[in-house]
Coordinates of C-alpha atoms and ligand atoms in Angstrom, one line a residue:
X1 CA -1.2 -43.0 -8.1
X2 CA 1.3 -41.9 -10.7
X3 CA 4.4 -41.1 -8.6
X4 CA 7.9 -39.8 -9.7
X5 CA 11.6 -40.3 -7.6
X6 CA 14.1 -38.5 -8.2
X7 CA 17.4 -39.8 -6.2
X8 CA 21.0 -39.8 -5.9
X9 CA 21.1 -43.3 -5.3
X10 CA 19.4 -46.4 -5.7
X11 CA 20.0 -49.9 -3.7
X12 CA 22.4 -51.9 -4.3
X13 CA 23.8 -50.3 -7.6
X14 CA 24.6 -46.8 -6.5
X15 CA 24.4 -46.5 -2.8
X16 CA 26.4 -45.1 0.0
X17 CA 23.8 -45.2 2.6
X18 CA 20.8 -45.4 4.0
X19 CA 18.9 -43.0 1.0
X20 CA 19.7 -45.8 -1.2
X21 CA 18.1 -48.7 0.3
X22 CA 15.1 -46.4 1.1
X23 CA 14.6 -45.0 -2.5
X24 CA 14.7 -48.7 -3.7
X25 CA 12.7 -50.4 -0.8
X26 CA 9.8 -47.4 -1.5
X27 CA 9.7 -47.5 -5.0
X28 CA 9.6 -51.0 -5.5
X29 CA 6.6 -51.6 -2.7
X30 CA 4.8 -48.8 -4.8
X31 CA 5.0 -50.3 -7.6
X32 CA 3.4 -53.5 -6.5
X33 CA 1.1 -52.4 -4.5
X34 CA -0.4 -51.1 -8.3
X35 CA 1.0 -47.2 -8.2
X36 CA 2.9 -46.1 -11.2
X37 CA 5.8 -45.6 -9.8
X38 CA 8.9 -43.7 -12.0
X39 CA 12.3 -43.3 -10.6
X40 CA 15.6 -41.5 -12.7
X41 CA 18.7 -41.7 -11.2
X42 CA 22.0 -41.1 -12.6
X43 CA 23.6 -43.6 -14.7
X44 CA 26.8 -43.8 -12.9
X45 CA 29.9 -45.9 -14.3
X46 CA 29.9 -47.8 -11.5
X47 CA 26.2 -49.0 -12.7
X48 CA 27.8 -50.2 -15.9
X49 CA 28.6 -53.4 -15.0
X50 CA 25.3 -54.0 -13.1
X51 CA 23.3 -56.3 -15.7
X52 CA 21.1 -53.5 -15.9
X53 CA 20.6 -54.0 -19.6
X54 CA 19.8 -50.4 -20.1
X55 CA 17.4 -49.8 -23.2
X56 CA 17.1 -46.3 -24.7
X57 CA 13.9 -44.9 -24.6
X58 CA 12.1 -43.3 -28.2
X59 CA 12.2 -39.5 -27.2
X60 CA 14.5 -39.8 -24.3
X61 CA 17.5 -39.7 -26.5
X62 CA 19.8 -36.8 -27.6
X63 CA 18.4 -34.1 -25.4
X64 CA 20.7 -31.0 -24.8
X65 CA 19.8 -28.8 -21.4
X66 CA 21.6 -25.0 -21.2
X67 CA 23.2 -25.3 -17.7
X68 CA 24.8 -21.7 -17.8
X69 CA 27.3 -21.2 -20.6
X70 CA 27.8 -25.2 -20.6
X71 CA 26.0 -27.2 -23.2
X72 CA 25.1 -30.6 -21.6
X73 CA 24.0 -33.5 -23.8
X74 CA 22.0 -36.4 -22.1
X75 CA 19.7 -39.1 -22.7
X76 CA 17.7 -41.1 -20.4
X77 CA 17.6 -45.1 -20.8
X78 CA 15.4 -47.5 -19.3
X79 CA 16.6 -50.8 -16.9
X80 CA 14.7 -53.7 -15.9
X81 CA 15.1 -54.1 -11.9
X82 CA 16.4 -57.9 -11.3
X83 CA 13.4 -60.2 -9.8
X84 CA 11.1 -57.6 -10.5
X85 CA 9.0 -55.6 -13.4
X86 CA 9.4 -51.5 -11.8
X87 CA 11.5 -49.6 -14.7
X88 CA 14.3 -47.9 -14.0
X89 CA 15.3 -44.7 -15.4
X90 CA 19.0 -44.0 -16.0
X91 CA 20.1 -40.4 -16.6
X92 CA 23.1 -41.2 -19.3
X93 CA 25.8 -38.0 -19.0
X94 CA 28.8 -38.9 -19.2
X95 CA 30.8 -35.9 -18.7
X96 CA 28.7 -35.7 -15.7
X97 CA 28.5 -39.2 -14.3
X98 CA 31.4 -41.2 -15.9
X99 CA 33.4 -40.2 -13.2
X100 CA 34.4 -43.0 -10.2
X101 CA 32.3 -42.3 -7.1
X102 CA 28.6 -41.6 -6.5
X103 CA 29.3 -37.8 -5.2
X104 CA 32.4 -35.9 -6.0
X105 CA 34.1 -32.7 -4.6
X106 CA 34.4 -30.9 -8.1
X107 CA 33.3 -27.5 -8.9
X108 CA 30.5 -28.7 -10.5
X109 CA 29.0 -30.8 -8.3
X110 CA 26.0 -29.0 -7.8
X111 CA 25.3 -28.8 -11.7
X112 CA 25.7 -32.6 -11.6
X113 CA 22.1 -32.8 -9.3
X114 CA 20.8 -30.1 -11.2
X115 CA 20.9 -31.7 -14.1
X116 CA 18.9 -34.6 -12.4
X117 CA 16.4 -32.4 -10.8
X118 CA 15.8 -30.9 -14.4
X119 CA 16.1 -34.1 -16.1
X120 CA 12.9 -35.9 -13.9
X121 CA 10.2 -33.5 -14.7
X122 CA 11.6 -33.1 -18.6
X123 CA 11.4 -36.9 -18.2
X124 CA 8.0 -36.7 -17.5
X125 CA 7.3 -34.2 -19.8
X126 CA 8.3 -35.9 -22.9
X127 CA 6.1 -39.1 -21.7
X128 CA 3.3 -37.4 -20.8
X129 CA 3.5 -38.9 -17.8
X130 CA 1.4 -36.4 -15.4
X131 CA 2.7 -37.3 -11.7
X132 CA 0.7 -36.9 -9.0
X133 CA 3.7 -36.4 -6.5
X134 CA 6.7 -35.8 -7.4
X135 CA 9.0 -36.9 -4.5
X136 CA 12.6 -35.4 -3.6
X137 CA 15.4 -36.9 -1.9
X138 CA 18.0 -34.8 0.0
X139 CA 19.6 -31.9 -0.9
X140 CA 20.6 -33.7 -4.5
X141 CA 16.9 -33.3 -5.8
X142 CA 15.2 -30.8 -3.4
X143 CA 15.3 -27.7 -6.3
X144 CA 12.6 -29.8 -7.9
X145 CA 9.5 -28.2 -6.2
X146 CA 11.2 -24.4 -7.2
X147 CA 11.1 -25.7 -10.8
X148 CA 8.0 -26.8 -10.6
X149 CA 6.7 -23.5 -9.4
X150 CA 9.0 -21.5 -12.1
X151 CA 10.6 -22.9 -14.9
X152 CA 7.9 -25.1 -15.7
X153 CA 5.0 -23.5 -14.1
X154 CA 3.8 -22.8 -17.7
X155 CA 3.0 -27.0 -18.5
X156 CA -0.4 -27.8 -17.2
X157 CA 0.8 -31.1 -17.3
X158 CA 1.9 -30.6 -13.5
X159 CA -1.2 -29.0 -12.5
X160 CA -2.5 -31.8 -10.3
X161 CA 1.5 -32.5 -9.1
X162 CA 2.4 -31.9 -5.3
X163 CA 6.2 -31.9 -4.6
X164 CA 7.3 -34.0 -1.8
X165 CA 10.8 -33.8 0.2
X166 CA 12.1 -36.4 2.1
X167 CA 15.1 -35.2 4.4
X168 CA 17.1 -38.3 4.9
X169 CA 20.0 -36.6 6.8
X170 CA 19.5 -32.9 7.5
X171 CA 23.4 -32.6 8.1
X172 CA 23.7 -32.4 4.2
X173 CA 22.2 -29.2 2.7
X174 CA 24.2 -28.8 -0.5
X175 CA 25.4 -25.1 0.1
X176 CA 26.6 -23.6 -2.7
X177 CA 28.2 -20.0 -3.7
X178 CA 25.6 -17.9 -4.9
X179 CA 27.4 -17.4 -8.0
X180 CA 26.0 -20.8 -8.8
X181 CA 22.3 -18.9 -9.3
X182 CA 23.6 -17.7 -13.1
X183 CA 23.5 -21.9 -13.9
X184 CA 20.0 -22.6 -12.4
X185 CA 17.9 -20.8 -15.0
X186 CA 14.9 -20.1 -12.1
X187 CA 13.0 -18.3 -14.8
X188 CA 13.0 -15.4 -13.0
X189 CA 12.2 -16.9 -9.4
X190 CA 15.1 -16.0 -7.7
X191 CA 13.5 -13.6 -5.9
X192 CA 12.2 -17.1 -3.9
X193 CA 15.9 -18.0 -2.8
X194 CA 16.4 -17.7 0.7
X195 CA 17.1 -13.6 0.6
X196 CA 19.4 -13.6 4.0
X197 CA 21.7 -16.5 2.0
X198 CA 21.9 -14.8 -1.1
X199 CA 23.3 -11.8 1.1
X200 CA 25.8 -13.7 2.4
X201 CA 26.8 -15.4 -0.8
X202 CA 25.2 -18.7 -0.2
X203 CA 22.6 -20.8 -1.8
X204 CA 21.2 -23.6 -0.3
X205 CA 19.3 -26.1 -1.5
X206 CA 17.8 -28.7 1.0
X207 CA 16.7 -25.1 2.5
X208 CA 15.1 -24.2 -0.9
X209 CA 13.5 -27.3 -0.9
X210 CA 11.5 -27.2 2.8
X211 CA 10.5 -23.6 2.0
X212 CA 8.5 -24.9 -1.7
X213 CA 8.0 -28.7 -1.4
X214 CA 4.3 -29.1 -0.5
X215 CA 5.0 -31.4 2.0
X216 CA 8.2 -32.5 4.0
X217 CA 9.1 -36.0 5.4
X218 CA 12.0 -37.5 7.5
X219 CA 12.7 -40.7 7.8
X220 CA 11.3 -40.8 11.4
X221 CA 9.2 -39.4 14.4
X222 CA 11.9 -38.6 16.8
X223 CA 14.1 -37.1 14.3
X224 CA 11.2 -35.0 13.2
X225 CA 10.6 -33.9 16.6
X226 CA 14.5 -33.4 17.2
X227 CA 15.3 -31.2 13.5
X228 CA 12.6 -28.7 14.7
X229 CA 15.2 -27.6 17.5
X230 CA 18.3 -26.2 17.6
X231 CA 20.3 -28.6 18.7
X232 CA 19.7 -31.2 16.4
X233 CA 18.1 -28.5 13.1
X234 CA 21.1 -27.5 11.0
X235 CA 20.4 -23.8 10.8
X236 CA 17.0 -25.3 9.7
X237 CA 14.7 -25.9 12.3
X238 CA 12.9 -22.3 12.1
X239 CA 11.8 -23.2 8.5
X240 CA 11.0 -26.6 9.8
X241 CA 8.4 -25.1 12.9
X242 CA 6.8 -23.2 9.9
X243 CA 5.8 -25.8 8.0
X244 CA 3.6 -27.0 10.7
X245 CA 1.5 -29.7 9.8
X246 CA 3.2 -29.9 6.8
X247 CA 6.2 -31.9 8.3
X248 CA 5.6 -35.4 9.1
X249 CA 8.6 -38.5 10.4
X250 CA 7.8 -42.2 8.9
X251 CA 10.1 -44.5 10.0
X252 CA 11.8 -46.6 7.3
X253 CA 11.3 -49.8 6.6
X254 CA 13.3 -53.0 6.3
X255 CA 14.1 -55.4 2.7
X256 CA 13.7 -58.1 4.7
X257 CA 14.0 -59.7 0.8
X258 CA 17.9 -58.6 1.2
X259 CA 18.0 -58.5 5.0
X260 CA 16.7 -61.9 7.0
X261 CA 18.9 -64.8 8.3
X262 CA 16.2 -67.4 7.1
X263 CA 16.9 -66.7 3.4
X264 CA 20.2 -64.3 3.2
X265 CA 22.0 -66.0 0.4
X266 CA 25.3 -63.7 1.5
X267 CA 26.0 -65.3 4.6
X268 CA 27.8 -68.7 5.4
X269 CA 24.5 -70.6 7.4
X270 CA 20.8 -69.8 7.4
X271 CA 18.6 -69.2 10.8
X272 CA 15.9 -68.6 12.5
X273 CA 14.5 -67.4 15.5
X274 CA 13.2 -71.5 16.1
X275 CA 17.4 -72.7 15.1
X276 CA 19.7 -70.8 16.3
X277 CA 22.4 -73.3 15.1
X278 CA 23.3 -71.4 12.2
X279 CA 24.2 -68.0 13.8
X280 CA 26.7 -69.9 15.6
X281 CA 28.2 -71.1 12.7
X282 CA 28.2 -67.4 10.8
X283 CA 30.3 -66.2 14.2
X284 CA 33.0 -68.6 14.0
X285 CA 33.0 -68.6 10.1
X286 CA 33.3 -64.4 10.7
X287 CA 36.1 -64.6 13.2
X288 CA 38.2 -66.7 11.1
X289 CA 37.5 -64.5 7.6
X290 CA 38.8 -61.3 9.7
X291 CA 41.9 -62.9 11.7
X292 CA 39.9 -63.0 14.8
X293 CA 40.8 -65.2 17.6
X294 CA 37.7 -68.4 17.8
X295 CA 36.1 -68.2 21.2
X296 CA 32.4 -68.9 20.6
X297 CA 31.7 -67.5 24.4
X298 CA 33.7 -64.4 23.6
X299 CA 31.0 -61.9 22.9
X300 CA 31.3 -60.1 19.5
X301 CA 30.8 -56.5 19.1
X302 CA 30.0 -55.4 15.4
X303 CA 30.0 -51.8 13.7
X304 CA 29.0 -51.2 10.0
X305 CA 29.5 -48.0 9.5
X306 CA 30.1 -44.4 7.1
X307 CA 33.1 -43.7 9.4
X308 CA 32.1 -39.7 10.3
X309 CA 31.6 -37.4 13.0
X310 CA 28.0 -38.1 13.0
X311 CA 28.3 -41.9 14.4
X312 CA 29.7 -41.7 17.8
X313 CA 33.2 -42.9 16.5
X314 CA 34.7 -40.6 19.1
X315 CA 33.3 -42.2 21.3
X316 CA 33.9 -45.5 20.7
X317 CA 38.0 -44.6 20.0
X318 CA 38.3 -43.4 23.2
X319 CA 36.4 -46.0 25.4
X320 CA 36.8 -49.3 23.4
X321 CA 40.3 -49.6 24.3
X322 CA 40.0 -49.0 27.8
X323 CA 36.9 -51.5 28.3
X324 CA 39.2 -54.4 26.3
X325 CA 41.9 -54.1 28.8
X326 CA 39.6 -55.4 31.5
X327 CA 36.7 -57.4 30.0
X328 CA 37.3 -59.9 27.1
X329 CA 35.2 -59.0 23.8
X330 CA 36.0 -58.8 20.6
X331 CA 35.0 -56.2 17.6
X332 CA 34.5 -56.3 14.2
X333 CA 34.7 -53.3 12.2
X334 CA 33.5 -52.6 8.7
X335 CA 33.6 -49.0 7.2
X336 CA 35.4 -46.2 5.5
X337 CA 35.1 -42.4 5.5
X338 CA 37.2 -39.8 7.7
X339 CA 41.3 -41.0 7.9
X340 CA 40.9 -39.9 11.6
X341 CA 38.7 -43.0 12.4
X342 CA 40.2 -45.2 9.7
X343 CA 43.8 -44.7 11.1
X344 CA 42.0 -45.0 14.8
X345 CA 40.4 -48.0 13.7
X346 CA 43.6 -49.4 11.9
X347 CA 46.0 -48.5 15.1
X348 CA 43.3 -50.6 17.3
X349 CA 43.5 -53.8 15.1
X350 CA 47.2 -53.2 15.7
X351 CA 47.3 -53.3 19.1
X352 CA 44.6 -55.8 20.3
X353 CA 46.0 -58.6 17.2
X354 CA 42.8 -61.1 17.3
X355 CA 40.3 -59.2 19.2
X356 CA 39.6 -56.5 17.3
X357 CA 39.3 -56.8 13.3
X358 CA 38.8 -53.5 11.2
X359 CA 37.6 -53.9 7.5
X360 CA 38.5 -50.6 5.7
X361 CA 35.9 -50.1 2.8
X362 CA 32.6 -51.0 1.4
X363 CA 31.5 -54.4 1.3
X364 CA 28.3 -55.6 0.9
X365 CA 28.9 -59.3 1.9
X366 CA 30.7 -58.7 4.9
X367 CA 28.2 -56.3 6.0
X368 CA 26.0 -59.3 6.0
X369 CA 28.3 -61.6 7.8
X370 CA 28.6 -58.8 10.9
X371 CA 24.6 -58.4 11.1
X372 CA 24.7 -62.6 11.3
X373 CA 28.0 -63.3 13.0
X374 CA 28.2 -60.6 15.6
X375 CA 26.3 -61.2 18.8
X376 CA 25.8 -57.1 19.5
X377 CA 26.0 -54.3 17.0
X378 CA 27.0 -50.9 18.3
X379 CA 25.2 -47.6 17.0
X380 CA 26.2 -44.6 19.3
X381 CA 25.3 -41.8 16.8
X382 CA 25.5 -38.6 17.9
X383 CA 22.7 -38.4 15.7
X384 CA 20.7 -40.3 13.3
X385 CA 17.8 -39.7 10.8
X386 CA 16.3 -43.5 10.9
X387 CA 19.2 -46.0 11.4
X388 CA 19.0 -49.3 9.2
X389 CA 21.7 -51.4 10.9
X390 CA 20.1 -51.5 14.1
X391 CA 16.6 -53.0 12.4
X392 CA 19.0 -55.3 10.3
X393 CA 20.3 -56.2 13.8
X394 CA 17.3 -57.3 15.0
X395 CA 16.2 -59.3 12.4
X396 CA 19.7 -61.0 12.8
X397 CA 19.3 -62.1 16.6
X398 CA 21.8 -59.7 17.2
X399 CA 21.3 -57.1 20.3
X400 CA 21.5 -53.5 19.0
X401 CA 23.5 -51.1 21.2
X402 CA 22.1 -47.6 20.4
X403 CA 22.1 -43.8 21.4
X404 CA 18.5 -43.0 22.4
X405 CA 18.3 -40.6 19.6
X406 CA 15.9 -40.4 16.2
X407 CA 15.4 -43.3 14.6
X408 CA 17.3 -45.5 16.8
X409 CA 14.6 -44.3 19.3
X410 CA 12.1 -45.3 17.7
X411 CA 13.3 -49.2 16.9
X412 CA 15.1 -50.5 20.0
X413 CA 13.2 -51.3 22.9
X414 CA 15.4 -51.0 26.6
X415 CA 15.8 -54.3 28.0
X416 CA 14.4 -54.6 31.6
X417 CA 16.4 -57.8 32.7
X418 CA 13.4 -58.1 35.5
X419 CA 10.8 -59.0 32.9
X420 CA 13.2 -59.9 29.9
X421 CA 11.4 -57.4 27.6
X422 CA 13.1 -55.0 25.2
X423 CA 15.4 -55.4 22.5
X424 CA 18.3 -53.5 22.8
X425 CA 20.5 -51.6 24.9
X426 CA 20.0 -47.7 24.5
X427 CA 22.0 -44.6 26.3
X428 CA 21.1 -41.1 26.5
X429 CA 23.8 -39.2 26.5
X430 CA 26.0 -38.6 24.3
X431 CA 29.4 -38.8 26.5
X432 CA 31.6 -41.3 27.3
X433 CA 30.1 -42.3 30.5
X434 CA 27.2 -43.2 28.4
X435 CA 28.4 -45.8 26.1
X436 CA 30.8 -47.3 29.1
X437 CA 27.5 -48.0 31.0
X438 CA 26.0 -49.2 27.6
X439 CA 28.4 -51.6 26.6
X440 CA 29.3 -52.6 30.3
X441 CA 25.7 -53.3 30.9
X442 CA 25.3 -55.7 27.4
X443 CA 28.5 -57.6 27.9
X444 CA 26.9 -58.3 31.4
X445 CA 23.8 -59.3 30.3
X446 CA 25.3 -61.5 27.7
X447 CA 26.4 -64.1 30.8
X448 CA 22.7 -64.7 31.2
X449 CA 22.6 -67.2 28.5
X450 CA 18.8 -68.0 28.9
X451 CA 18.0 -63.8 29.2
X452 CA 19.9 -63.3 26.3
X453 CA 18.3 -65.4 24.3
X454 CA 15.1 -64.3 25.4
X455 CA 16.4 -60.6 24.0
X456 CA 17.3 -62.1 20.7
X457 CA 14.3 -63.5 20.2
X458 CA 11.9 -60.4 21.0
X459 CA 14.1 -58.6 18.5
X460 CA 13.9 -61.0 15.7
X461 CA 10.2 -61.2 16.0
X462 CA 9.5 -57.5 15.7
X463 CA 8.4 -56.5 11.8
X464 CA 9.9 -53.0 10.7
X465 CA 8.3 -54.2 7.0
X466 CA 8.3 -51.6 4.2
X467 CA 5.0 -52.9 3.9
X468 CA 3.6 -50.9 6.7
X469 CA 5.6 -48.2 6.3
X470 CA 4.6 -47.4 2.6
X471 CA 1.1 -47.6 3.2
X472 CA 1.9 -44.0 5.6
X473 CA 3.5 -42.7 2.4
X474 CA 0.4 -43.5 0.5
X475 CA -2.0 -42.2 3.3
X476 CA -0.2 -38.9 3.0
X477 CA 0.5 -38.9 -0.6
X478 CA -3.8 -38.6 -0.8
X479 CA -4.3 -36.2 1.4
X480 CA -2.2 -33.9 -0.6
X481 CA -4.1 -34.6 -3.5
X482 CA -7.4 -34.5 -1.7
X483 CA -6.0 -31.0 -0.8
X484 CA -5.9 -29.3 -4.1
Ligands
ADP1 P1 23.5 -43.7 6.8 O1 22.5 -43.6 5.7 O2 23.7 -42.6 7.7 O3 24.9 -44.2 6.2 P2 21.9 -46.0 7.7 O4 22.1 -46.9 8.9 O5 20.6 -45.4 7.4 O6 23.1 -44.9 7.8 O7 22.3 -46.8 6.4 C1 23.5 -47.4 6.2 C2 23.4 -48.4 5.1 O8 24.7 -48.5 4.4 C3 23.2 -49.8 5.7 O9 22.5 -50.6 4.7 C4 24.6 -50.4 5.9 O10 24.7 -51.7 5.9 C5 25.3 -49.8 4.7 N1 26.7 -49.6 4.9 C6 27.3 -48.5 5.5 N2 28.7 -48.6 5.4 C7 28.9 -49.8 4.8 C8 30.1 -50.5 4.4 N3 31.3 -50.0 4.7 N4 30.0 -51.6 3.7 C9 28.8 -52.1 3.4 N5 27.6 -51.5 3.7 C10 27.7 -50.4 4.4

């Protein structure tokens, strides 16, 4: 199949979560599984010093696009991937991307993605490349199926094309004024915005994007089943019930390439579920990186984490300190976001000097060294769309401790200390109550040394392989086209 991406980000060059590990992971097991496989994402200075090695492409070069009364100029290069033979498109604008982060808060943000969602199918058109699906990410790309059935309805080029979505986290809709409309050039299809929106001066394009894709994915079952209600939908869950049939949850897969003890090249020992030697050895090597006090029978609680609302940090600020007062564990935390939970985490680090460790930032290394050195890894989302870490986790003999919600759901298996099945530790509700009893129930069962390592090992031999997982894409990616 000949398949176009359109994404925000891309693992590990432009990422800030999970989107970009998924648009990468997908792509790439696409590709070699024989598809065609085209994905343009923005060349961001941050990618400049990637060893991309980006070519320009005959055609692809001095292009213009009328974004309102702004003039942009673009081009779109092509990048070898290391290690593999997928191109990568780069959309070069530097007035748009030259600037230091992935996403910014500037007035033109939304013209930014625009430009991106224009930019794929004008790719395609100036290859000739005639996509059978054309697959959106998030709110960043989700215009494309609009275009498809406006601006560029005209080009039979995209007759046999079927527009994809994938919501990855429907908590970011890109909501714009509606004074924004004047920039989007819908050829007249603006009588397809969301009517009620444009009333009250709002435009919103994840919205935009489940009302014309021709089919919409999220990145799991339970959160499929959980965005078609109010509770967890967003404002969207009625459009979502419409679609019927037409929405469907995959879970995501792992890179067990990037993400396996056995062969991690990030982290300070190899290991396997046979050896457990070198897990030991990450643990200790951890604790002394982050100023932790060495006690190899201390049990060590990890969190990798966008610090926001949306990952149970309230939670965790509140009981944490009370639970280290009366049982000895230590916690290592490694994240960034909202100064409430940065300051939170920073005050903690203060006050409990060798227990608790908090990392302020991105770091791809030490996010490693937490999956390998930690002994538990705490997820208590309030809600989440798929959930890497906790699959990373489990890969890493390390004992997830989730909220039973979406994808986390769907990947960690309650323990039943009678049998020693399960994989994980996972709480219902989302209250403080419920994580107490969660983490006072893991540090618990961490005493039984020979249950434990039962539980490590049932986690380390489950597969959450892209493998599988693309092969669901590809199922449903032919019965579009068998639909036509
Ligand atoms: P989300 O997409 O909501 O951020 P996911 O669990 O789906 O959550 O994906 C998070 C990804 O981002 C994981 O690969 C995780 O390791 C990574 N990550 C998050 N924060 C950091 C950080 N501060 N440093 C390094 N990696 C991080």
């Amino acid at each position: 199949m000949r398949i176009c991406m359109a994404s925000a980000e891309f693992a590990p060059f432009a990422k800030t979560g999970g989107l970009g590990d998924v648009v990468a992971a997908l792509s790439q097991n696409l590709h070699q599984l024989g598809h065609d496989a085209r994905v343009l994402i923005p060349y961001y200075a941050r990618i400049r010093n990637a060893g991309l090695d980006p070519q320009p492409i005959d055609n692809l070069a001095d292009m213009h696009m009328q974004l309102g009364d702004r003039m942009v100029r673009y081009s779109i290069l092509q990048a070898s991937l290391p290690g593999g033979d997928m191109p990568l498109f780069l959309l070069h604008c530097p007035e748009f991307y030259g600037r230091t982060g992935i996403y910014s808060q500037e007035d033109d943000e939304f013209l930014r993605f625009v430009l991106l969602s224009r930019a794929a199918i004008e790719m395609c058109q100036r290859m000739g490349f005639a996509p059978h699906i054309m697959h959106c990410n998030d709110w960043q790309t989700a215009l494309i199926p609009l275009y498809l059935r406006s601006t560029y309805a005209w080009d039979t080029l995209f007759a046999d094309t079927r527009s994809v979505l994938t919501i990855h986290n429907i908590g970011y809709q890109g909501m714009f004024p509606a004074w924004v409309l004047g920039r989007l050039h819908l050829a007249g299809a603006e009588h397809h915005l969301h009517q009620d929106d444009l009333k009250e001066g709002v435009i919103n394009f994840l919205k935009t994007g489940i009302m014309y894709a021709d089919l919409v994915t999220t990145v799991s079952p339970t959160y499929a089943r959980e965005i078609l209600g109010a509770e967890y939908g967003m404002g969207l869950d009625h459009l979502l019930r419409q679609r019927g049939q037409g929405f469907v949850g995959i879970l995501n897969g792992v890179d067990y390439n990037e993400w396996d003890p056995s062969h991690d090249e990030l982290i300070p020992a190899n290991y396997g579920a046979e050896d457990l030697s070198g897990k030991a050895t990450c643990k200790r090597k951890l604790m002394q990186e982050l100023g932790l006090r060495v006690d190899a029978g201390r049990p060590l609680i990890g969190i990798v984490s966008r610090l926001v609302g949306q990952k149970g940090l309230d939670l965790v600020r509140t009981v944490v300190p009370r639970l280290l007062l009366r049982t000895p564990f230590s916690l290592a935390v490694l994240g960034s976001g909202a100064s409430r939970y940065e300051d939170a985490f920073a005050a903690l680090e203060n006050h409990f000097r060798g227990q608790v460790a908090f990392f302020r930032g991105y770091n791809e290394k030490l996010a490693h060294w937490i999956e390998a050195g930690a002994d538990m890894f705490l997820m208590p989302s309030r809600y989440e769309p798929c959930g890497l870490n906790q699959m990373y986790s489990l890969r890493y003999g390390t004992v997830p401790i989730v909220r039973e919600t979406g994808g986390l759901a769907d990947s960690v298996e309650q323990i039943d200390p009678d049998t020693g099945s399960g994989t994980g530790i996972l709480f219902r509700d989302y209250d403080e109550a419920g994580l107490e009893w969660a983490l006072v129930t893991a540090l618990g069962l961490y005493r039984d040394e020979d249950l434990w390592h039962k539980i490590m090992q049932n986690g380390m031999a489950r597969d959450f392989s892209w493998q599988t997982q693309t092969a669901r894409y590809v199922d449903l990616f032919r019965q579009l086209g068998s639909r036509q």
